[in-house]
Every structure is written in C-alpha cells, then in structure tokens.
Amino acid sequence: MGSQAKTSWRRRFRSYRRSLSARSCRARSSLIVHRALAAAPVAPAQVVHVYWPITAQREVDTRPLIALLRARDVEVVLPVVTSFEAETPTLEHRRYDGPGSLTANRWDIREPKHTERVPPGAIDVVFVPALGVGQDGHRIGHGSGYYDAFLQSVACPRVALTYEACLVPSLPNASHDVPVTTIVTEQQVLAP
C-alpha cells in the first residue's frame, strides 16, 4: 500500500475531524490528555516534546497537556520547522516559555523562536501528531515527513494522541515510517 492509500486514509481522518464540533473536540481532547498524563512513559518524564495543536483542523488539543506538564515542573519542548523543503524536512526543538514565546510559521503553526534549543537526546518522551493511528503503532500524519525524520534520531517513547474513531487495525507504511510506542485515545491507552 503506497501513497495513494495514505492519501485515502488522510481524507477519511480529516473528514471525521471536520465532523466534530469545537465542543466535542475539547471534550475528547480533555479525556485524551488526562489518559496521556497517566500513561506509563509520561509519568516519570522530565523533558517532554509536545506539538502545538492546529485547532482549526480539530487536532487533539495539546494546550491543556502542556499546561499540566508545566505545572508538574516538566520542561516542555516544542518543534520548530527549520527547513520547509520537501526533500529535507527538518525540525529543531526549543523550550516552551509560555504563549508569549510563540510566533506563527508560514503554515500558521505556533513555534517558540527565541528560547533555548534542546537536543533530541535530552527528550524523555515525544508526543507525535497523527491524523490516525494503526493498532500496530504506525501513524499517518500530514504527509510532510518531519516527524519520521525526527523520530529516527531519538530512542525515547513516542506517544500518538488520536481520537478513538481514528484508531484502526492497521495503516499503510513505508520503511522510513517510525511507529509510535504508545497510543492514547479518549477511551484507551495502547502499547503496540
């Protein structure tokens, strides 16, 4: 199954997200966040990489997760796109110092620009964005390859946050796709 199959899955997952009201998205995200905080790889972590949500696309809202982690004195790290070239998807990782430290990139994704860089090896857990996830841990993201490139450089747990309706038995994957080690939905936590 190749890119055509992935495109079909992306369409399906995006359609589901569009069907969610803002209220439903908030309620589901809250359940997911609380399950994620209790998940085994997250509880002892001191440095956690979290993506900033694209709320207009009904992505699982990680802002409450970020606030709760910071309240526990966990260092939160956000991704910053450093290359917008399709051939070289590259992220760096910077400490999150609150909403005032964020600026929008060309895709209107909020990123910390002038905070301390954090090397990937210092990260204890990575929260990975996903449109959908297979029960085997393979995920489908937006298709740019940023997280697959990044995940090849870390050995820490990788946690996907997704809606239960976007958890399926399996998804097409390629040799460069890096599976997640934990999946959190509003109903369950899975370790593929």
mmCIF file of the C-alpha atoms, coordinates in Angstrom:
data_MODEL
# 
_entry.id   MODEL 
# 
loop_
_atom_site.group_PDB 
_atom_site.id 
_atom_site.type_symbol 
_atom_site.label_atom_id 
_atom_site.label_alt_id 
_atom_site.label_comp_id 
_atom_site.label_asym_id 
_atom_site.label_entity_id 
_atom_site.label_seq_id 
_atom_site.pdbx_PDB_ins_code 
_atom_site.Cartn_x 
_atom_site.Cartn_y 
_atom_site.Cartn_z 
_atom_site.occupancy 
_atom_site.B_iso_or_equiv 
_atom_site.pdbx_formal_charge 
_atom_site.auth_seq_id 
_atom_site.auth_comp_id 
_atom_site.auth_asym_id 
_atom_site.auth_atom_id 
_atom_site.pdbx_PDB_model_num 
ATOM 1   C CA . MET A 1 1   ? 0.000   0.000  0.000  1.00 0.00 ? 1   MET A CA 1 
ATOM 2   C CA . GLY A 1 2   ? 1.552   3.237  -1.101 1.00 0.00 ? 2   GLY A CA 1 
ATOM 3   C CA . SER A 1 3   ? 0.971   6.940  -1.077 1.00 0.00 ? 3   SER A CA 1 
ATOM 4   C CA . GLN A 1 4   ? -2.436  6.623  -2.748 1.00 0.00 ? 4   GLN A CA 1 
ATOM 5   C CA . ALA A 1 5   ? -3.678  4.514  0.163  1.00 0.00 ? 5   ALA A CA 1 
ATOM 6   C CA . LYS A 1 6   ? -2.237  7.008  2.657  1.00 0.00 ? 6   LYS A CA 1 
ATOM 7   C CA . THR A 1 7   ? -3.998  9.847  0.822  1.00 0.00 ? 7   THR A CA 1 
ATOM 8   C CA . SER A 1 8   ? -7.287  7.973  1.118  1.00 0.00 ? 8   SER A CA 1 
ATOM 9   C CA . TRP A 1 9   ? -6.780  7.458  4.861  1.00 0.00 ? 9   TRP A CA 1 
ATOM 10  C CA . ARG A 1 10  ? -5.845  11.130 5.327  1.00 0.00 ? 10  ARG A CA 1 
ATOM 11  C CA . ARG A 1 11  ? -9.072  12.129 3.592  1.00 0.00 ? 11  ARG A CA 1 
ATOM 12  C CA . ARG A 1 12  ? -11.087 9.802  5.846  1.00 0.00 ? 12  ARG A CA 1 
ATOM 13  C CA . PHE A 1 13  ? -9.462  11.044 9.073  1.00 0.00 ? 13  PHE A CA 1 
ATOM 14  C CA . ARG A 1 14  ? -9.784  14.707 8.079  1.00 0.00 ? 14  ARG A CA 1 
ATOM 15  C CA . SER A 1 15  ? -13.454 14.169 7.251  1.00 0.00 ? 15  SER A CA 1 
ATOM 16  C CA . TYR A 1 16  ? -14.023 12.747 10.729 1.00 0.00 ? 16  TYR A CA 1 
ATOM 17  C CA . ARG A 1 17  ? -12.280 15.713 12.330 1.00 0.00 ? 17  ARG A CA 1 
ATOM 18  C CA . ARG A 1 18  ? -14.394 18.157 10.319 1.00 0.00 ? 18  ARG A CA 1 
ATOM 19  C CA . SER A 1 19  ? -17.498 16.409 11.664 1.00 0.00 ? 19  SER A CA 1 
ATOM 20  C CA . LEU A 1 20  ? -16.524 17.266 15.253 1.00 0.00 ? 20  LEU A CA 1 
ATOM 21  C CA . SER A 1 21  ? -17.927 20.381 16.844 1.00 0.00 ? 21  SER A CA 1 
ATOM 22  C CA . ALA A 1 22  ? -15.499 22.591 18.747 1.00 0.00 ? 22  ALA A CA 1 
ATOM 23  C CA . ARG A 1 23  ? -17.184 21.471 21.976 1.00 0.00 ? 23  ARG A CA 1 
ATOM 24  C CA . SER A 1 24  ? -16.836 17.783 21.116 1.00 0.00 ? 24  SER A CA 1 
ATOM 25  C CA . CYS A 1 25  ? -13.193 18.294 20.162 1.00 0.00 ? 25  CYS A CA 1 
ATOM 26  C CA . ARG A 1 26  ? -12.486 19.986 23.519 1.00 0.00 ? 26  ARG A CA 1 
ATOM 27  C CA . ALA A 1 27  ? -14.250 17.238 25.482 1.00 0.00 ? 27  ALA A CA 1 
ATOM 28  C CA . ARG A 1 28  ? -12.469 14.430 23.621 1.00 0.00 ? 28  ARG A CA 1 
ATOM 29  C CA . SER A 1 29  ? -9.130  16.215 23.866 1.00 0.00 ? 29  SER A CA 1 
ATOM 30  C CA . SER A 1 30  ? -9.574  16.602 27.623 1.00 0.00 ? 30  SER A CA 1 
ATOM 31  C CA . LEU A 1 31  ? -10.136 12.857 28.036 1.00 0.00 ? 31  LEU A CA 1 
ATOM 32  C CA . ILE A 1 32  ? -7.124  12.084 25.849 1.00 0.00 ? 32  ILE A CA 1 
ATOM 33  C CA . VAL A 1 33  ? -4.888  14.497 27.765 1.00 0.00 ? 33  VAL A CA 1 
ATOM 34  C CA . HIS A 1 34  ? -5.806  13.024 31.148 1.00 0.00 ? 34  HIS A CA 1 
ATOM 35  C CA . ARG A 1 35  ? -5.216  9.477  29.907 1.00 0.00 ? 35  ARG A CA 1 
ATOM 36  C CA . ALA A 1 36  ? -1.890  10.569 28.416 1.00 0.00 ? 36  ALA A CA 1 
ATOM 37  C CA . LEU A 1 37  ? -0.693  12.098 31.681 1.00 0.00 ? 37  LEU A CA 1 
ATOM 38  C CA . ALA A 1 38  ? -1.319  8.816  33.477 1.00 0.00 ? 38  ALA A CA 1 
ATOM 39  C CA . ALA A 1 39  ? 0.363   6.699  30.783 1.00 0.00 ? 39  ALA A CA 1 
ATOM 40  C CA . ALA A 1 40  ? 3.472   4.808  31.906 1.00 0.00 ? 40  ALA A CA 1 
ATOM 41  C CA . PRO A 1 41  ? 6.062   6.544  29.679 1.00 0.00 ? 41  PRO A CA 1 
ATOM 42  C CA . VAL A 1 42  ? 4.809   10.023 30.548 1.00 0.00 ? 42  VAL A CA 1 
ATOM 43  C CA . ALA A 1 43  ? 4.582   9.921  34.346 1.00 0.00 ? 43  ALA A CA 1 
ATOM 44  C CA . PRO A 1 44  ? 8.358   9.929  35.108 1.00 0.00 ? 44  PRO A CA 1 
ATOM 45  C CA . ALA A 1 45  ? 9.413   12.190 32.212 1.00 0.00 ? 45  ALA A CA 1 
ATOM 46  C CA . GLN A 1 46  ? 11.293  15.437 32.905 1.00 0.00 ? 46  GLN A CA 1 
ATOM 47  C CA . VAL A 1 47  ? 11.660  16.746 29.326 1.00 0.00 ? 47  VAL A CA 1 
ATOM 48  C CA . VAL A 1 48  ? 8.687   16.247 27.020 1.00 0.00 ? 48  VAL A CA 1 
ATOM 49  C CA . HIS A 1 49  ? 8.333   17.187 23.350 1.00 0.00 ? 49  HIS A CA 1 
ATOM 50  C CA . VAL A 1 50  ? 4.754   18.227 22.530 1.00 0.00 ? 50  VAL A CA 1 
ATOM 51  C CA . TYR A 1 51  ? 3.355   19.539 19.260 1.00 0.00 ? 51  TYR A CA 1 
ATOM 52  C CA . TRP A 1 52  ? 1.286   22.744 19.308 1.00 0.00 ? 52  TRP A CA 1 
ATOM 53  C CA . PRO A 1 53  ? -2.212  21.873 18.021 1.00 0.00 ? 53  PRO A CA 1 
ATOM 54  C CA . ILE A 1 54  ? -3.728  23.069 14.785 1.00 0.00 ? 54  ILE A CA 1 
ATOM 55  C CA . THR A 1 55  ? -7.098  23.704 16.406 1.00 0.00 ? 55  THR A CA 1 
ATOM 56  C CA . ALA A 1 56  ? -8.725  24.904 13.173 1.00 0.00 ? 56  ALA A CA 1 
ATOM 57  C CA . GLN A 1 57  ? -8.208  21.343 11.888 1.00 0.00 ? 57  GLN A CA 1 
ATOM 58  C CA . ARG A 1 58  ? -9.667  19.812 15.083 1.00 0.00 ? 58  ARG A CA 1 
ATOM 59  C CA . GLU A 1 59  ? -6.334  18.289 16.042 1.00 0.00 ? 59  GLU A CA 1 
ATOM 60  C CA . VAL A 1 60  ? -6.229  16.854 19.567 1.00 0.00 ? 60  VAL A CA 1 
ATOM 61  C CA . ASP A 1 61  ? -5.739  19.975 21.677 1.00 0.00 ? 61  ASP A CA 1 
ATOM 62  C CA . THR A 1 62  ? -2.415  19.639 23.486 1.00 0.00 ? 62  THR A CA 1 
ATOM 63  C CA . ARG A 1 63  ? -2.519  23.061 25.152 1.00 0.00 ? 63  ARG A CA 1 
ATOM 64  C CA . PRO A 1 64  ? -4.027  21.647 28.384 1.00 0.00 ? 64  PRO A CA 1 
ATOM 65  C CA . LEU A 1 65  ? -1.391  18.887 28.306 1.00 0.00 ? 65  LEU A CA 1 
ATOM 66  C CA . ILE A 1 66  ? 1.347   21.496 28.009 1.00 0.00 ? 66  ILE A CA 1 
ATOM 67  C CA . ALA A 1 67  ? -0.092  23.483 30.928 1.00 0.00 ? 67  ALA A CA 1 
ATOM 68  C CA . LEU A 1 68  ? -0.432  20.395 33.135 1.00 0.00 ? 68  LEU A CA 1 
ATOM 69  C CA . LEU A 1 69  ? 3.101   19.215 32.351 1.00 0.00 ? 69  LEU A CA 1 
ATOM 70  C CA . ARG A 1 70  ? 4.500   22.645 33.184 1.00 0.00 ? 70  ARG A CA 1 
ATOM 71  C CA . ALA A 1 71  ? 2.520   22.648 36.449 1.00 0.00 ? 71  ALA A CA 1 
ATOM 72  C CA . ARG A 1 72  ? 4.432   19.449 37.308 1.00 0.00 ? 72  ARG A CA 1 
ATOM 73  C CA . ASP A 1 73  ? 7.737   21.247 36.598 1.00 0.00 ? 73  ASP A CA 1 
ATOM 74  C CA . VAL A 1 74  ? 8.282   19.217 33.439 1.00 0.00 ? 74  VAL A CA 1 
ATOM 75  C CA . GLU A 1 75  ? 10.296  21.005 30.759 1.00 0.00 ? 75  GLU A CA 1 
ATOM 76  C CA . VAL A 1 76  ? 8.117   21.245 27.651 1.00 0.00 ? 76  VAL A CA 1 
ATOM 77  C CA . VAL A 1 77  ? 9.784   21.370 24.251 1.00 0.00 ? 77  VAL A CA 1 
ATOM 78  C CA . LEU A 1 78  ? 8.012   22.353 21.028 1.00 0.00 ? 78  LEU A CA 1 
ATOM 79  C CA . PRO A 1 79  ? 9.086   21.679 17.441 1.00 0.00 ? 79  PRO A CA 1 
ATOM 80  C CA . VAL A 1 80  ? 10.336  24.434 15.161 1.00 0.00 ? 80  VAL A CA 1 
ATOM 81  C CA . VAL A 1 81  ? 10.455  23.862 11.397 1.00 0.00 ? 81  VAL A CA 1 
ATOM 82  C CA . THR A 1 82  ? 13.939  24.761 10.162 1.00 0.00 ? 82  THR A CA 1 
ATOM 83  C CA . SER A 1 83  ? 13.576  23.579 6.569  1.00 0.00 ? 83  SER A CA 1 
ATOM 84  C CA . PHE A 1 84  ? 10.423  23.955 4.509  1.00 0.00 ? 84  PHE A CA 1 
ATOM 85  C CA . GLU A 1 85  ? 11.939  21.965 1.618  1.00 0.00 ? 85  GLU A CA 1 
ATOM 86  C CA . ALA A 1 86  ? 10.103  18.706 0.860  1.00 0.00 ? 86  ALA A CA 1 
ATOM 87  C CA . GLU A 1 87  ? 13.395  16.835 0.365  1.00 0.00 ? 87  GLU A CA 1 
ATOM 88  C CA . THR A 1 88  ? 14.803  17.842 3.760  1.00 0.00 ? 88  THR A CA 1 
ATOM 89  C CA . PRO A 1 89  ? 12.056  18.008 6.386  1.00 0.00 ? 89  PRO A CA 1 
ATOM 90  C CA . THR A 1 90  ? 13.887  19.232 9.491  1.00 0.00 ? 90  THR A CA 1 
ATOM 91  C CA . LEU A 1 91  ? 12.808  20.212 12.979 1.00 0.00 ? 91  LEU A CA 1 
ATOM 92  C CA . GLU A 1 92  ? 14.686  21.670 15.888 1.00 0.00 ? 92  GLU A CA 1 
ATOM 93  C CA . HIS A 1 93  ? 13.361  21.611 19.412 1.00 0.00 ? 93  HIS A CA 1 
ATOM 94  C CA . ARG A 1 94  ? 13.023  24.627 21.682 1.00 0.00 ? 94  ARG A CA 1 
ATOM 95  C CA . ARG A 1 95  ? 11.912  25.113 25.244 1.00 0.00 ? 95  ARG A CA 1 
ATOM 96  C CA . TYR A 1 96  ? 8.386   26.454 25.636 1.00 0.00 ? 96  TYR A CA 1 
ATOM 97  C CA . ASP A 1 97  ? 8.300   29.533 27.884 1.00 0.00 ? 97  ASP A CA 1 
ATOM 98  C CA . GLY A 1 98  ? 4.594   30.310 27.635 1.00 0.00 ? 98  GLY A CA 1 
ATOM 99  C CA . PRO A 1 99  ? 2.292   31.682 24.932 1.00 0.00 ? 99  PRO A CA 1 
ATOM 100 C CA . GLY A 1 100 ? 4.314   34.892 24.661 1.00 0.00 ? 100 GLY A CA 1 
ATOM 101 C CA . SER A 1 101 ? 7.308   32.908 23.377 1.00 0.00 ? 101 SER A CA 1 
ATOM 102 C CA . LEU A 1 102 ? 5.401   31.721 20.287 1.00 0.00 ? 102 LEU A CA 1 
ATOM 103 C CA . THR A 1 103 ? 5.218   33.087 16.761 1.00 0.00 ? 103 THR A CA 1 
ATOM 104 C CA . ALA A 1 104 ? 3.413   31.640 13.734 1.00 0.00 ? 104 ALA A CA 1 
ATOM 105 C CA . ASN A 1 105 ? 5.390   29.955 10.973 1.00 0.00 ? 105 ASN A CA 1 
ATOM 106 C CA . ARG A 1 106 ? 4.350   30.046 7.311  1.00 0.00 ? 106 ARG A CA 1 
ATOM 107 C CA . TRP A 1 107 ? 1.747   27.311 7.985  1.00 0.00 ? 107 TRP A CA 1 
ATOM 108 C CA . ASP A 1 108 ? 0.359   29.325 10.919 1.00 0.00 ? 108 ASP A CA 1 
ATOM 109 C CA . ILE A 1 109 ? 1.691   26.769 13.407 1.00 0.00 ? 109 ILE A CA 1 
ATOM 110 C CA . ARG A 1 110 ? 2.882   28.375 16.630 1.00 0.00 ? 110 ARG A CA 1 
ATOM 111 C CA . GLU A 1 111 ? 6.581   27.860 17.439 1.00 0.00 ? 111 GLU A CA 1 
ATOM 112 C CA . PRO A 1 112 ? 8.998   29.195 20.057 1.00 0.00 ? 112 PRO A CA 1 
ATOM 113 C CA . LYS A 1 113 ? 11.630  31.158 18.162 1.00 0.00 ? 113 LYS A CA 1 
ATOM 114 C CA . HIS A 1 114 ? 13.961  32.713 20.711 1.00 0.00 ? 114 HIS A CA 1 
ATOM 115 C CA . THR A 1 115 ? 14.088  30.170 23.502 1.00 0.00 ? 115 THR A CA 1 
ATOM 116 C CA . GLU A 1 116 ? 16.753  27.641 24.389 1.00 0.00 ? 116 GLU A CA 1 
ATOM 117 C CA . ARG A 1 117 ? 17.348  24.782 21.942 1.00 0.00 ? 117 ARG A CA 1 
ATOM 118 C CA . VAL A 1 118 ? 17.023  21.301 23.390 1.00 0.00 ? 118 VAL A CA 1 
ATOM 119 C CA . PRO A 1 119 ? 18.965  18.423 21.800 1.00 0.00 ? 119 PRO A CA 1 
ATOM 120 C CA . PRO A 1 120 ? 16.844  15.418 20.791 1.00 0.00 ? 120 PRO A CA 1 
ATOM 121 C CA . GLY A 1 121 ? 18.860  13.172 23.122 1.00 0.00 ? 121 GLY A CA 1 
ATOM 122 C CA . ALA A 1 122 ? 17.659  15.175 26.142 1.00 0.00 ? 122 ALA A CA 1 
ATOM 123 C CA . ILE A 1 123 ? 13.988  14.444 25.413 1.00 0.00 ? 123 ILE A CA 1 
ATOM 124 C CA . ASP A 1 124 ? 12.332  11.750 27.580 1.00 0.00 ? 124 ASP A CA 1 
ATOM 125 C CA . VAL A 1 125 ? 9.017   11.425 25.688 1.00 0.00 ? 125 VAL A CA 1 
ATOM 126 C CA . VAL A 1 126 ? 7.751   12.684 22.321 1.00 0.00 ? 126 VAL A CA 1 
ATOM 127 C CA . PHE A 1 127 ? 4.074   13.396 21.684 1.00 0.00 ? 127 PHE A CA 1 
ATOM 128 C CA . VAL A 1 128 ? 3.577   12.821 17.977 1.00 0.00 ? 128 VAL A CA 1 
ATOM 129 C CA . PRO A 1 129 ? 0.776   14.394 15.932 1.00 0.00 ? 129 PRO A CA 1 
ATOM 130 C CA . ALA A 1 130 ? -1.358  11.942 13.993 1.00 0.00 ? 130 ALA A CA 1 
ATOM 131 C CA . LEU A 1 131 ? -4.382  12.134 11.760 1.00 0.00 ? 131 LEU A CA 1 
ATOM 132 C CA . GLY A 1 132 ? -4.889  8.451  12.529 1.00 0.00 ? 132 GLY A CA 1 
ATOM 133 C CA . VAL A 1 133 ? -3.020  5.509  14.006 1.00 0.00 ? 133 VAL A CA 1 
ATOM 134 C CA . GLY A 1 134 ? -2.981  1.780  13.375 1.00 0.00 ? 134 GLY A CA 1 
ATOM 135 C CA . GLN A 1 135 ? -3.059  -0.566 16.356 1.00 0.00 ? 135 GLN A CA 1 
ATOM 136 C CA . ASP A 1 136 ? 0.421   -1.685 15.269 1.00 0.00 ? 136 ASP A CA 1 
ATOM 137 C CA . GLY A 1 137 ? 1.757   1.815  16.041 1.00 0.00 ? 137 GLY A CA 1 
ATOM 138 C CA . HIS A 1 138 ? 2.069   3.137  12.501 1.00 0.00 ? 138 HIS A CA 1 
ATOM 139 C CA . ARG A 1 139 ? 0.545   6.559  12.110 1.00 0.00 ? 139 ARG A CA 1 
ATOM 140 C CA . ILE A 1 140 ? -0.495  8.815  9.315  1.00 0.00 ? 140 ILE A CA 1 
ATOM 141 C CA . GLY A 1 141 ? 0.411   12.449 9.736  1.00 0.00 ? 141 GLY A CA 1 
ATOM 142 C CA . HIS A 1 142 ? 0.061   15.342 7.358  1.00 0.00 ? 142 HIS A CA 1 
ATOM 143 C CA . GLY A 1 143 ? 2.497   13.747 4.911  1.00 0.00 ? 143 GLY A CA 1 
ATOM 144 C CA . SER A 1 144 ? 5.497   16.040 5.076  1.00 0.00 ? 144 SER A CA 1 
ATOM 145 C CA . GLY A 1 145 ? 7.824   13.606 6.865  1.00 0.00 ? 145 GLY A CA 1 
ATOM 146 C CA . TYR A 1 146 ? 9.004   15.959 9.617  1.00 0.00 ? 146 TYR A CA 1 
ATOM 147 C CA . TYR A 1 147 ? 8.242   13.617 12.474 1.00 0.00 ? 147 TYR A CA 1 
ATOM 148 C CA . ASP A 1 148 ? 9.524   10.487 10.729 1.00 0.00 ? 148 ASP A CA 1 
ATOM 149 C CA . ALA A 1 149 ? 12.844  12.250 10.144 1.00 0.00 ? 149 ALA A CA 1 
ATOM 150 C CA . PHE A 1 150 ? 12.962  13.468 13.757 1.00 0.00 ? 150 PHE A CA 1 
ATOM 151 C CA . LEU A 1 151 ? 11.894  10.148 15.311 1.00 0.00 ? 151 LEU A CA 1 
ATOM 152 C CA . GLN A 1 152 ? 14.787  8.355  13.647 1.00 0.00 ? 152 GLN A CA 1 
ATOM 153 C CA . SER A 1 153 ? 17.098  10.387 15.900 1.00 0.00 ? 153 SER A CA 1 
ATOM 154 C CA . VAL A 1 154 ? 15.503  9.557  19.264 1.00 0.00 ? 154 VAL A CA 1 
ATOM 155 C CA . ALA A 1 155 ? 15.228  6.375  21.302 1.00 0.00 ? 155 ALA A CA 1 
ATOM 156 C CA . CYS A 1 156 ? 12.651  7.609  23.816 1.00 0.00 ? 156 CYS A CA 1 
ATOM 157 C CA . PRO A 1 157 ? 8.964   6.612  23.970 1.00 0.00 ? 157 PRO A CA 1 
ATOM 158 C CA . ARG A 1 158 ? 6.797   8.021  21.183 1.00 0.00 ? 158 ARG A CA 1 
ATOM 159 C CA . VAL A 1 159 ? 3.162   8.730  22.073 1.00 0.00 ? 159 VAL A CA 1 
ATOM 160 C CA . ALA A 1 160 ? 0.429   9.377  19.499 1.00 0.00 ? 160 ALA A CA 1 
ATOM 161 C CA . LEU A 1 161 ? -2.701  11.216 20.581 1.00 0.00 ? 161 LEU A CA 1 
ATOM 162 C CA . THR A 1 162 ? -5.701  10.419 18.403 1.00 0.00 ? 162 THR A CA 1 
ATOM 163 C CA . TYR A 1 163 ? -9.454  10.098 18.504 1.00 0.00 ? 163 TYR A CA 1 
ATOM 164 C CA . GLU A 1 164 ? -10.856 6.608  19.040 1.00 0.00 ? 164 GLU A CA 1 
ATOM 165 C CA . ALA A 1 165 ? -12.618 6.863  15.665 1.00 0.00 ? 165 ALA A CA 1 
ATOM 166 C CA . CYS A 1 166 ? -9.189  7.391  14.035 1.00 0.00 ? 166 CYS A CA 1 
ATOM 167 C CA . LEU A 1 167 ? -7.662  4.263  15.569 1.00 0.00 ? 167 LEU A CA 1 
ATOM 168 C CA . VAL A 1 168 ? -7.787  1.452  13.011 1.00 0.00 ? 168 VAL A CA 1 
ATOM 169 C CA . PRO A 1 169 ? -6.356  -2.093 12.881 1.00 0.00 ? 169 PRO A CA 1 
ATOM 170 C CA . SER A 1 170 ? -3.509  -1.134 10.535 1.00 0.00 ? 170 SER A CA 1 
ATOM 171 C CA . LEU A 1 171 ? -2.335  1.583  8.172  1.00 0.00 ? 171 LEU A CA 1 
ATOM 172 C CA . PRO A 1 172 ? -0.070  1.575  5.128  1.00 0.00 ? 172 PRO A CA 1 
ATOM 173 C CA . ASN A 1 173 ? 3.544   2.316  5.995  1.00 0.00 ? 173 ASN A CA 1 
ATOM 174 C CA . ALA A 1 174 ? 6.933   2.640  4.365  1.00 0.00 ? 174 ALA A CA 1 
ATOM 175 C CA . SER A 1 175 ? 10.419  1.678  5.523  1.00 0.00 ? 175 SER A CA 1 
ATOM 176 C CA . HIS A 1 176 ? 11.130  5.246  6.728  1.00 0.00 ? 176 HIS A CA 1 
ATOM 177 C CA . ASP A 1 177 ? 7.962   5.404  8.873  1.00 0.00 ? 177 ASP A CA 1 
ATOM 178 C CA . VAL A 1 178 ? 8.744   5.203  12.596 1.00 0.00 ? 178 VAL A CA 1 
ATOM 179 C CA . PRO A 1 179 ? 5.952   3.626  14.665 1.00 0.00 ? 179 PRO A CA 1 
ATOM 180 C CA . VAL A 1 180 ? 4.836   5.034  17.989 1.00 0.00 ? 180 VAL A CA 1 
ATOM 181 C CA . THR A 1 181 ? 5.269   3.070  21.217 1.00 0.00 ? 181 THR A CA 1 
ATOM 182 C CA . THR A 1 182 ? 2.052   4.256  22.883 1.00 0.00 ? 182 THR A CA 1 
ATOM 183 C CA . ILE A 1 183 ? -1.340  5.291  21.518 1.00 0.00 ? 183 ILE A CA 1 
ATOM 184 C CA . VAL A 1 184 ? -3.766  7.348  23.591 1.00 0.00 ? 184 VAL A CA 1 
ATOM 185 C CA . THR A 1 185 ? -7.416  7.902  22.663 1.00 0.00 ? 185 THR A CA 1 
ATOM 186 C CA . GLU A 1 186 ? -10.342 9.201  24.685 1.00 0.00 ? 186 GLU A CA 1 
ATOM 187 C CA . GLN A 1 187 ? -11.190 5.564  25.541 1.00 0.00 ? 187 GLN A CA 1 
ATOM 188 C CA . GLN A 1 188 ? -7.888  3.722  25.955 1.00 0.00 ? 188 GLN A CA 1 
ATOM 189 C CA . VAL A 1 189 ? -4.108  3.578  26.127 1.00 0.00 ? 189 VAL A CA 1 
ATOM 190 C CA . LEU A 1 190 ? -2.422  1.005  23.877 1.00 0.00 ? 190 LEU A CA 1 
ATOM 191 C CA . ALA A 1 191 ? 1.168   -0.176 23.682 1.00 0.00 ? 191 ALA A CA 1 
ATOM 192 C CA . PRO A 1 192 ? 1.585   -1.819 20.261 1.00 0.00 ? 192 PRO A CA 1 
# 
